[in-house]
């Protein structure tokens, strides 16, 4: 009796420790990806100051300033005055006439602004770009006043720094909100295409959050290697890069990439609900986001402004942020590594069968369990979404698909998956930890093969955790008591590190970047992750108090969110006039 009581206490202590460890990993990952604190006017003259940049936004975002409006003219005049104060060579590149593009067909006048900071050599120029027009129903403080302000402050900082080798072109395009029109007419000129070696574009599809490098040109090896050297608080991963390629959204960088110019794209995307609404005003500009956007612009300008930009193309890289650092390796490694890893896991599986640690039947039952968890989680989450969407969510969803308080709905779907996993697992008690872990590992391996074929940029999410799990399993099955090894606290700490850290970033970005109904698909990934981390998951999956707590939490989250939203129906929900799929 005393021994059983002691084992229960040890198990509870282990559970609490593991929960704290996972909470710490999630918290530190999110913390290290937060934008930096804004710098004030007293910041060194060769550094970026969000406070100085914010003064530009006050002028740019006084009123909505769509292309062709008088307010657009006033913003253009302001930008020109600021460039001339810095003694940059300035051009207003005007187009007037008939224009036919993917998004537009008709007569229009467009005015792009170009400011050139001369370098000491005659190589290819670096171009920093941002559009300065806004949508008709919003003053565009974030989209894209903050990026324009960031580039003006970057130009000022560069003027007060050592001279760069390359010319730096500051290009502020017009007509972006009508369908990337300013970029279209800019890149029609051979002289511009011949002069520019690299484009770095700055955007916003929200009102807060870190500035993320979310898109590169193809053959990005050199760009990623150089970006990794100097990016302040880097947030970038090839998973999001590949996802963005699959989406129908475009920015000005799309046009430069079509013109064959290498490029990088930066944006902050949290606070999506203010995008393209009257609430995109100076009161909703986050100075920390502005600081991060500006630091990215300045660091990229100082670094690439001194590099030879004649030929930046090299084989693609896999890249991702890990606890504030950039990790990258050639994409060409992915296929051979995946093949070797597959053979390694098959060998471990065969050895485990031969030693009687697992059985084919047990692994099949465990796989069936995961598939049932996936199915029940999907059905429950979809049903839940249909109910709350019809009751209140639909009223709080904008035409852009942004939904107020969407992170709470997304969190509910993850909790639903955890709850369904606990309930279903209670009916599959004949399988052991190794069989459950192998089932999760084999499904994880299937996901790796899928990403290698269809989404290579995401392969690191599965490749690295699989490698660690494979090594742990290989060691465990060779010990006299493999179950003791696999259930040890050290094993749990090791196998959970990479999945928690890597997928925290991915879940966070998907939560803030996609509408809730699309994130329901994460129930599939969450189900596989739970089985992949079987030793940890086993500590909680038969805890009835936990199940009741999960159910209560889900109900409270949804009811409170519904009540709050029902009392805030004055929030803006606007229909866009154009069909331009921006960012």
C-alpha positions as a printed Julia matrix, in Angstrom:
583×3 Matrix{Float64}:
   0.0    0.0     0.0
   2.81   2.36    0.98
   4.7    1.51   -2.24
   1.61   2.16   -4.39
   1.03   5.5    -2.62
   4.68   6.44   -3.21
   4.39   5.58   -6.92
   1.26   7.74   -7.25
   3.06  10.67   -5.62
   6.08  10.22   -7.91
   3.79  10.1   -10.92
   2.0   13.28   -9.82
   5.3   15.04   -9.2
   6.55  13.98  -12.63
   3.3   15.19  -14.24
   3.57  18.6   -12.59
   7.24  18.92  -13.54
   6.56  17.99  -17.17
   3.67  20.45  -17.37
   5.89  23.22  -16.01
   8.65  22.24  -18.44
   6.3   22.33  -21.43
   4.78  25.63  -20.24
   8.32  27.04  -19.93
   9.26  25.93  -23.47
   6.09  27.44  -24.92
   6.53  30.67  -22.95
  10.21  31.16  -23.77
   9.58  30.45  -27.45
   6.79  33.05  -27.61
   8.81  35.53  -25.52
  11.9   35.3   -27.74
   9.73  35.93  -30.81
   8.21  39.12  -29.43
   9.2   42.35  -31.17
  11.84  44.52  -29.42
  11.01  47.44  -27.18
  10.6   50.69  -29.15
  13.47  53.17  -29.02
  12.9   56.84  -28.28
  14.14  60.07  -29.88
  17.37  59.95  -27.9
  18.54  56.81  -29.71
  21.85  57.17  -31.58
  21.47  58.91  -34.93
  22.73  55.89  -36.88
  20.14  53.6   -35.22
  16.44  53.09  -35.83
  13.95  54.8   -33.52
  10.29  53.82  -33.53
   9.43  57.12  -31.9
  11.04  59.09  -34.72
   9.36  56.87  -37.32
   6.01  57.25  -35.59
   6.06  61.0   -36.26
   5.96  60.19  -39.98
   2.87  58.03  -39.49
   1.11  61.01  -37.91
   1.42  62.8   -41.25
   0.86  59.81  -43.53
  -2.2   58.37  -41.77
  -4.26  61.48  -41.05
  -6.93  60.39  -43.51
  -7.63  57.6   -46.0
  -5.44  58.23  -49.06
  -6.38  55.88  -51.9
  -4.78  56.24  -55.31
  -6.0   59.31  -57.21
  -7.28  61.17  -54.15
  -6.16  64.6   -52.93
  -5.06  62.98  -49.67
  -2.84  60.62  -51.68
  -1.25  63.68  -53.27
  -0.58  65.2   -49.82
   1.06  61.97  -48.59
   3.21  61.89  -51.73
   4.31  65.48  -51.17
   5.22  64.69  -47.58
   7.36  61.69  -48.56
   9.11  63.78  -51.22
   9.86  66.54  -48.74
  11.35  64.07  -46.27
  13.56  62.47  -48.94
  14.72  65.88  -50.12
  15.57  66.89  -46.53
  17.92  63.9   -46.49
  19.4   65.1   -49.8
  18.5   61.93  -51.65
  18.15  62.06  -55.41
  14.36  61.94  -55.89
  12.07  61.08  -58.78
   8.31  61.01  -59.13
   7.78  58.36  -61.77
   4.33  59.11  -63.23
   2.21  56.88  -65.42
  -1.03  58.08  -66.99
  -3.1   56.11  -69.42
  -4.57  52.7   -70.12
  -3.3   49.83  -67.97
  -4.27  46.18  -68.19
  -3.06  43.74  -65.52
  -4.24  40.64  -63.67
  -6.25  42.81  -61.27
  -7.05  45.98  -63.26
  -8.14  47.15  -66.67
  -8.74  50.83  -67.44
  -7.34  54.37  -67.43
  -5.41  55.46  -64.38
  -2.73  57.85  -63.13
  -0.05  56.42  -60.84
   2.84  58.16  -59.12
   5.72  56.1   -57.76
   8.27  57.86  -55.58
  11.96  56.96  -55.86
  14.69  58.23  -53.54
  18.27  57.13  -54.23
  21.01  57.09  -51.62
  24.25  56.93  -53.59
  26.89  54.34  -52.74
  30.63  54.4   -53.29
  30.68  51.81  -56.08
  28.8   51.14  -59.32
  27.41  47.66  -58.71
  23.8   46.56  -58.61
  21.56  48.6   -56.32
  19.57  47.46  -53.3
  15.88  48.41  -53.38
  13.76  48.86  -50.24
  10.09  49.17  -51.11
   6.7   49.89  -49.54
   3.42  51.13  -51.03
   2.05  54.46  -49.79
  -1.59  54.3   -50.89
  -4.34  53.12  -48.53
  -7.75  51.54  -48.95
 -10.67  54.01  -49.24
 -12.17  53.15  -45.84
  -9.03  53.27  -43.71
  -6.18  55.69  -43.09
  -3.62  52.9   -43.55
  -1.56  53.59  -40.44
  -0.25  50.04  -40.47
  -1.05  49.12  -44.09
   1.17  50.61  -45.16
   2.02  53.82  -43.32
   4.2   52.06  -40.77
   6.37  50.52  -43.5
   6.7   53.85  -45.32
   7.67  55.5   -42.03
  10.14  52.69  -41.29
  11.87  53.27  -44.64
  12.03  57.04  -44.13
  13.63  56.51  -40.72
  15.96  53.9   -42.25
  17.04  56.41  -44.9
  17.78  58.96  -42.17
  19.83  56.42  -40.17
  21.81  55.41  -43.27
  22.59  59.05  -44.02
  24.16  59.26  -40.57
  26.14  56.02  -40.96
  29.21  55.02  -42.95
  28.63  55.11  -46.7
  27.55  51.88  -48.33
  29.12  50.4   -51.45
  25.81  49.99  -53.29
  23.19  52.56  -54.16
  20.05  52.11  -52.05
  16.75  52.84  -53.81
  13.81  53.74  -51.58
  10.76  53.03  -53.74
   7.28  53.99  -52.54
   4.7   52.55  -54.93
   1.24  53.85  -55.72
  -1.86  51.8   -56.56
  -0.93  48.68  -54.6
  -4.39  48.37  -53.1
  -5.91  48.45  -56.61
  -3.85  45.44  -57.66
  -0.08  46.06  -57.35
  -0.31  48.66  -60.11
   2.65  50.82  -59.05
   4.89  47.77  -59.01
   3.55  46.73  -62.41
   4.56  49.99  -64.1
   7.88  50.19  -62.18
   9.13  46.83  -63.42
   8.1   47.5   -67.02
  11.2   49.71  -67.32
  14.32  47.88  -68.46
  16.55  50.52  -66.86
  15.12  49.72  -63.42
  15.36  45.96  -63.92
  18.99  46.3   -64.98
  19.89  48.56  -62.06
  18.38  46.56  -59.16
  20.08  43.47  -57.75
  17.83  42.77  -54.76
  14.39  43.91  -53.57
  13.35  43.94  -49.91
   9.65  44.72  -49.51
   7.84  45.76  -46.34
   4.16  45.2   -45.63
   1.57  44.81  -42.9
  -1.54  42.68  -42.65
  -2.37  43.57  -39.09
  -1.65  46.02  -36.3
   0.88  44.28  -34.05
   3.25  41.37  -33.64
   6.82  40.67  -34.74
   8.1   41.56  -38.18
   8.39  38.23  -39.98
  10.41  37.44  -43.1
   7.72  35.31  -44.71
   8.69  35.08  -48.39
  11.83  34.75  -50.49
  12.58  34.35  -54.14
  13.45  30.89  -55.41
  17.09  29.76  -55.23
  17.29  31.51  -51.87
  20.41  29.9   -50.39
  22.62  32.99  -50.41
  19.76  35.24  -49.24
  19.01  33.0   -46.24
  22.67  32.65  -45.32
  23.17  36.43  -45.37
  19.83  37.15  -43.67
  20.77  34.77  -40.85
  24.0   36.66  -40.16
  22.43  40.02  -39.37
  18.67  39.74  -38.74
  17.75  41.23  -35.34
  15.4   38.9   -33.44
  14.82  36.81  -36.59
  11.43  35.27  -37.2
  11.33  33.24  -40.39
  10.77  29.67  -41.49
  10.65  27.83  -44.77
   7.34  26.24  -43.75
   5.55  29.6   -43.95
   7.51  30.41  -47.11
   6.17  27.28  -48.8
   2.63  27.85  -47.47
   2.63  31.39  -48.86
   3.57  30.08  -52.31
   0.41  27.93  -52.25
  -1.85  30.86  -51.34
  -3.51  33.21  -53.86
  -2.28  36.33  -52.04
   0.11  38.8   -53.66
   2.2   41.83  -52.71
   4.45  44.19  -54.67
   7.23  41.62  -54.31
   5.21  39.26  -56.52
   5.77  41.59  -59.47
   9.52  41.97  -58.87
   9.88  38.19  -58.57
   8.03  37.83  -61.88
  10.58  40.27  -63.31
  13.36  37.92  -62.2
  14.71  40.06  -59.34
  15.65  38.22  -56.11
  13.85  39.43  -53.0
  12.77  39.16  -49.38
   9.38  40.11  -47.93
   8.75  41.33  -44.37
   5.47  41.97  -42.55
   3.77  41.8   -39.19
   0.42  40.01  -39.26
  -1.12  39.94  -35.78
  -4.17  42.11  -35.12
  -5.66  41.02  -38.44
  -9.11  42.29  -37.48
  -8.03  45.93  -38.01
  -6.71  45.26  -41.52
  -8.49  47.3   -44.22
 -10.88  48.95  -41.74
 -11.17  52.46  -40.23
  -9.52  51.01  -37.12
  -6.22  50.87  -39.0
  -5.33  54.25  -37.52
  -2.47  55.74  -35.5
  -4.12  54.69  -32.22
  -3.66  51.06  -33.25
  -0.01  51.17  -34.3
   2.19  49.06  -32.07
   5.53  50.84  -31.71
   7.27  47.56  -30.89
   6.16  46.17  -34.26
   7.3   49.38  -35.92
  10.67  49.06  -34.18
  11.11  45.47  -35.37
  10.07  46.36  -38.93
  12.55  49.24  -38.93
  15.41  47.27  -37.41
  14.91  44.63  -40.09
  14.99  47.31  -42.79
  18.1   49.01  -41.42
  20.06  45.82  -40.77
  19.23  44.45  -44.23
  20.21  47.77  -45.86
  23.55  47.99  -44.04
  24.4   44.38  -44.8
  23.2   43.92  -48.38
  24.25  47.48  -49.16
  27.86  46.31  -48.9
  27.51  42.97  -50.73
  27.96  42.2   -54.4
  24.38  41.85  -55.64
  25.25  40.67  -59.16
  24.38  37.01  -58.59
  22.54  36.09  -55.4
  20.99  32.83  -56.56
  22.1   29.54  -55.03
  20.3   26.29  -54.11
  17.35  26.67  -51.72
  17.78  26.33  -47.98
  15.57  24.93  -45.24
  15.43  27.55  -42.5
  13.68  28.25  -39.22
  13.92  30.34  -36.07
  14.83  28.45  -32.91
  14.87  30.29  -29.58
  15.98  33.56  -31.17
  18.52  32.02  -33.56
  18.3   31.12  -37.25
  19.0   27.52  -38.21
  19.43  26.67  -41.88
  20.79  23.91  -44.1
  20.61  23.03  -47.81
  17.26  21.74  -48.99
  19.15  19.13  -51.0
  19.89  17.36  -47.68
  16.2   16.64  -47.07
  15.67  13.65  -49.39
  18.81  11.68  -48.44
  18.27  12.41  -44.73
  14.63  11.31  -45.0
  15.62   8.06  -46.72
  18.27   7.3   -44.08
  15.84   8.17  -41.28
  13.15   5.93  -42.78
  15.6    3.02  -42.94
  16.72   3.77  -39.36
  13.14   3.7   -38.01
  12.3    0.51  -39.97
  15.38  -1.13  -38.42
  14.33  -0.08  -34.9
  10.8   -1.31  -35.58
  12.06  -4.72  -36.78
  14.4   -5.06  -33.8
  11.54  -4.24  -31.41
   9.34  -6.89  -33.07
  12.1   -9.49  -32.85
  12.73  -8.76  -29.16
   9.04  -9.0   -28.33
   8.82  -5.4   -27.16
   6.01  -4.69  -29.63
   3.67  -6.72  -31.84
   2.21  -5.95  -35.24
  -1.27  -6.23  -33.73
  -0.41  -3.76  -30.96
   0.97  -1.17  -33.41
  -2.08  -1.59  -35.67
  -4.4   -1.09  -32.69
  -2.45   2.0   -31.66
  -2.65   3.35  -35.21
  -6.4    2.68  -35.24
  -6.67   4.57  -31.95
  -4.94   7.63  -33.44
  -7.17   7.55  -36.51
 -10.29   7.38  -34.3
  -8.94  10.31  -32.23
  -8.4   12.29  -35.43
 -11.9   11.51  -36.68
 -13.69  12.27  -33.4
 -11.65  15.46  -32.88
 -12.46  16.67  -36.39
 -16.17  15.89  -36.08
 -16.4   17.5   -32.63
 -14.46  20.61  -33.67
 -16.4   21.07  -36.9
 -19.72  20.63  -35.09
 -18.62  23.07  -32.42
 -17.6   25.59  -35.08
 -20.9   25.29  -36.96
 -22.84  25.99  -33.75
 -20.81  28.97  -32.5
 -20.37  30.37  -36.01
 -24.12  30.51  -36.54
 -24.79  31.9   -33.07
 -22.21  34.67  -32.91
 -18.89  34.21  -34.77
 -20.32  35.01  -38.21
 -21.37  38.42  -36.9
 -17.81  39.12  -35.78
 -16.05  38.0   -38.96
 -14.88  40.52  -41.52
 -14.89  40.13  -45.29
 -11.15  39.48  -45.05
 -11.95  36.32  -42.98
 -10.42  37.9   -39.88
 -12.39  36.89  -36.78
 -12.34  38.72  -33.48
 -10.82  36.68  -30.63
  -9.91  33.9   -33.08
  -7.02  32.7   -30.91
  -9.57  31.55  -28.3
 -11.46  29.46  -30.85
  -8.22  27.96  -32.11
  -7.17  27.13  -28.55
 -10.53  25.43  -28.05
  -9.91  23.12  -31.02
  -6.57  22.04  -29.53
  -8.22  21.38  -26.15
 -11.01  19.42  -27.89
  -8.34  17.21  -29.49
  -6.69  16.62  -26.12
 -10.07  15.75  -24.58
 -10.99  13.36  -27.41
  -7.55  11.76  -27.1
  -8.11  11.1   -23.41
 -11.6    9.66  -23.94
 -10.64   7.39  -26.84
  -7.43   6.2   -25.17
  -9.4    4.88  -22.22
 -10.88   2.27  -24.59
  -7.49   1.12  -25.91
  -5.67  -0.19  -22.85
  -4.25  -3.37  -24.4
  -1.38  -1.61  -26.16
   1.89  -0.61  -24.48
   3.89   2.61  -24.58
   6.23   1.41  -27.31
   3.36   0.38  -29.58
   1.65   3.72  -29.09
   4.93   5.56  -29.63
   5.74   3.57  -32.78
   2.27   4.24  -34.18
   2.78   7.97  -33.64
   6.31   7.75  -35.06
   5.13   5.95  -38.21
   2.39   8.56  -38.78
   4.95  11.29  -38.16
   7.19   9.59  -40.73
   4.28   9.54  -43.19
   3.85  13.3   -42.61
   7.58  13.79  -43.28
   7.33  11.95  -46.6
   4.29  14.05  -47.52
   6.14  17.31  -46.81
   9.23  16.17  -48.71
   7.02  15.7   -51.78
   4.54  18.58  -51.46
   5.94  21.07  -48.92
   9.72  20.62  -48.53
  10.07  23.81  -46.52
   8.08  22.15  -43.72
  10.2   18.98  -43.62
  12.33  20.2   -40.69
   9.23  20.09  -38.44
   9.17  16.3   -38.75
  12.77  15.47  -39.63
  14.37  16.76  -36.44
  11.87  15.32  -33.89
  11.91  11.98  -35.73
  15.69  11.84  -35.56
  15.64  12.49  -31.79
  12.86   9.96  -31.18
  14.63   7.39  -33.31
  17.81   7.76  -31.27
  15.87   7.47  -28.0
  14.0    4.37  -29.18
  17.24   2.82  -30.45
  18.87   3.22  -27.05
  15.79   2.08  -25.12
  15.23  -1.21  -26.96
  18.82  -2.23  -26.31
  18.5   -1.83  -22.54
  17.46  -4.58  -20.16
  14.35  -2.64  -19.15
  13.29  -0.59  -22.19
   9.98   0.47  -20.58
  11.84   2.06  -17.66
  14.03   4.01  -20.09
  11.14   5.25  -22.2
   9.16   6.36  -19.14
  12.05   8.14  -17.46
  11.89  11.88  -16.83
  15.07  12.46  -18.87
  13.52  10.74  -21.91
  10.42  12.9   -21.63
  12.49  16.06  -21.47
  14.55  15.05  -24.51
  11.76  13.89  -26.82
   9.5   16.86  -26.09
  11.99  19.69  -26.64
  11.96  20.04  -30.43
   8.27  19.22  -31.04
   7.18  21.78  -28.42
   9.55  24.56  -29.53
   9.12  24.06  -33.28
   5.36  23.59  -33.29
   4.73  26.43  -30.83
   6.0   28.83  -33.5
   3.98  27.15  -36.25
   0.74  27.01  -34.23
   1.12  30.64  -33.19
   1.66  31.81  -36.77
  -1.25  29.74  -38.09
  -3.5   30.91  -35.23
  -2.92  34.58  -36.06
  -2.58  34.16  -39.83
  -5.49  31.88  -40.79
  -9.22  31.96  -40.0
 -10.42  29.48  -37.33
 -12.3   27.2   -39.72
  -9.0   26.43  -41.51
  -7.16  25.82  -38.23
  -9.6   23.03  -37.41
  -7.27  20.96  -39.59
  -4.65  21.24  -36.85
  -6.64  18.64  -34.88
  -5.04  16.03  -37.18
  -1.52  17.23  -36.4
  -2.29  17.61  -32.69
  -3.58  14.02  -32.51
  -0.39  12.68  -34.1
   1.78  14.88  -31.88
   0.14  13.51  -28.74
   0.84   9.92  -29.8
   4.36  10.87  -30.88
   4.94  12.1   -27.31
   3.34   8.98  -25.81
   5.44   8.78  -22.57
   4.32  12.3   -21.66
   0.78  11.96  -22.92
   0.32   8.76  -20.9
   0.77  10.76  -17.69
  -2.47  12.6   -18.41
  -4.68  10.57  -20.74
  -6.45   8.59  -18.0
  -6.89  11.42  -15.56
 -10.66  11.97  -15.23
 -10.19  15.19  -13.28
  -8.12  16.53  -16.17
 -10.81  15.55  -18.66
 -13.47  17.38  -16.65
 -11.15  20.39  -16.4
 -10.58  20.36  -20.17
 -14.3   20.18  -20.9
 -15.01  22.97  -18.42
 -12.25  25.14  -19.91
 -13.59  24.7   -23.45
 -17.12  25.62  -22.38
 -15.93  28.64  -20.38
 -13.73  29.91  -23.25
 -16.55  29.67  -25.78
 -19.29  31.07  -23.54
 -17.19  33.99  -22.31
 -15.99  34.78  -25.84
 -19.56  34.63  -27.14
 -20.81  36.9   -24.36
 -18.01  39.43  -24.89
 -18.56  39.48  -28.66
 -22.32  39.88  -28.32
 -21.69  43.09  -26.38
 -19.23  44.48  -28.93
 -21.17  44.37  -32.15
 -20.1   47.95  -32.85
 -16.73  46.62  -34.01
 -16.13  47.3   -37.71
 -17.14  44.68  -40.26
 -16.69  46.09  -43.78
 -17.04  44.69  -47.26
 -14.18  45.47  -49.66
 -15.05  46.98  -53.04
 -12.13  45.44  -54.93
 -11.24  41.8   -55.43
  -7.53  42.26  -54.86
  -6.21  39.49  -52.63
  -3.65  41.59  -50.81
  -0.98  39.85  -48.66
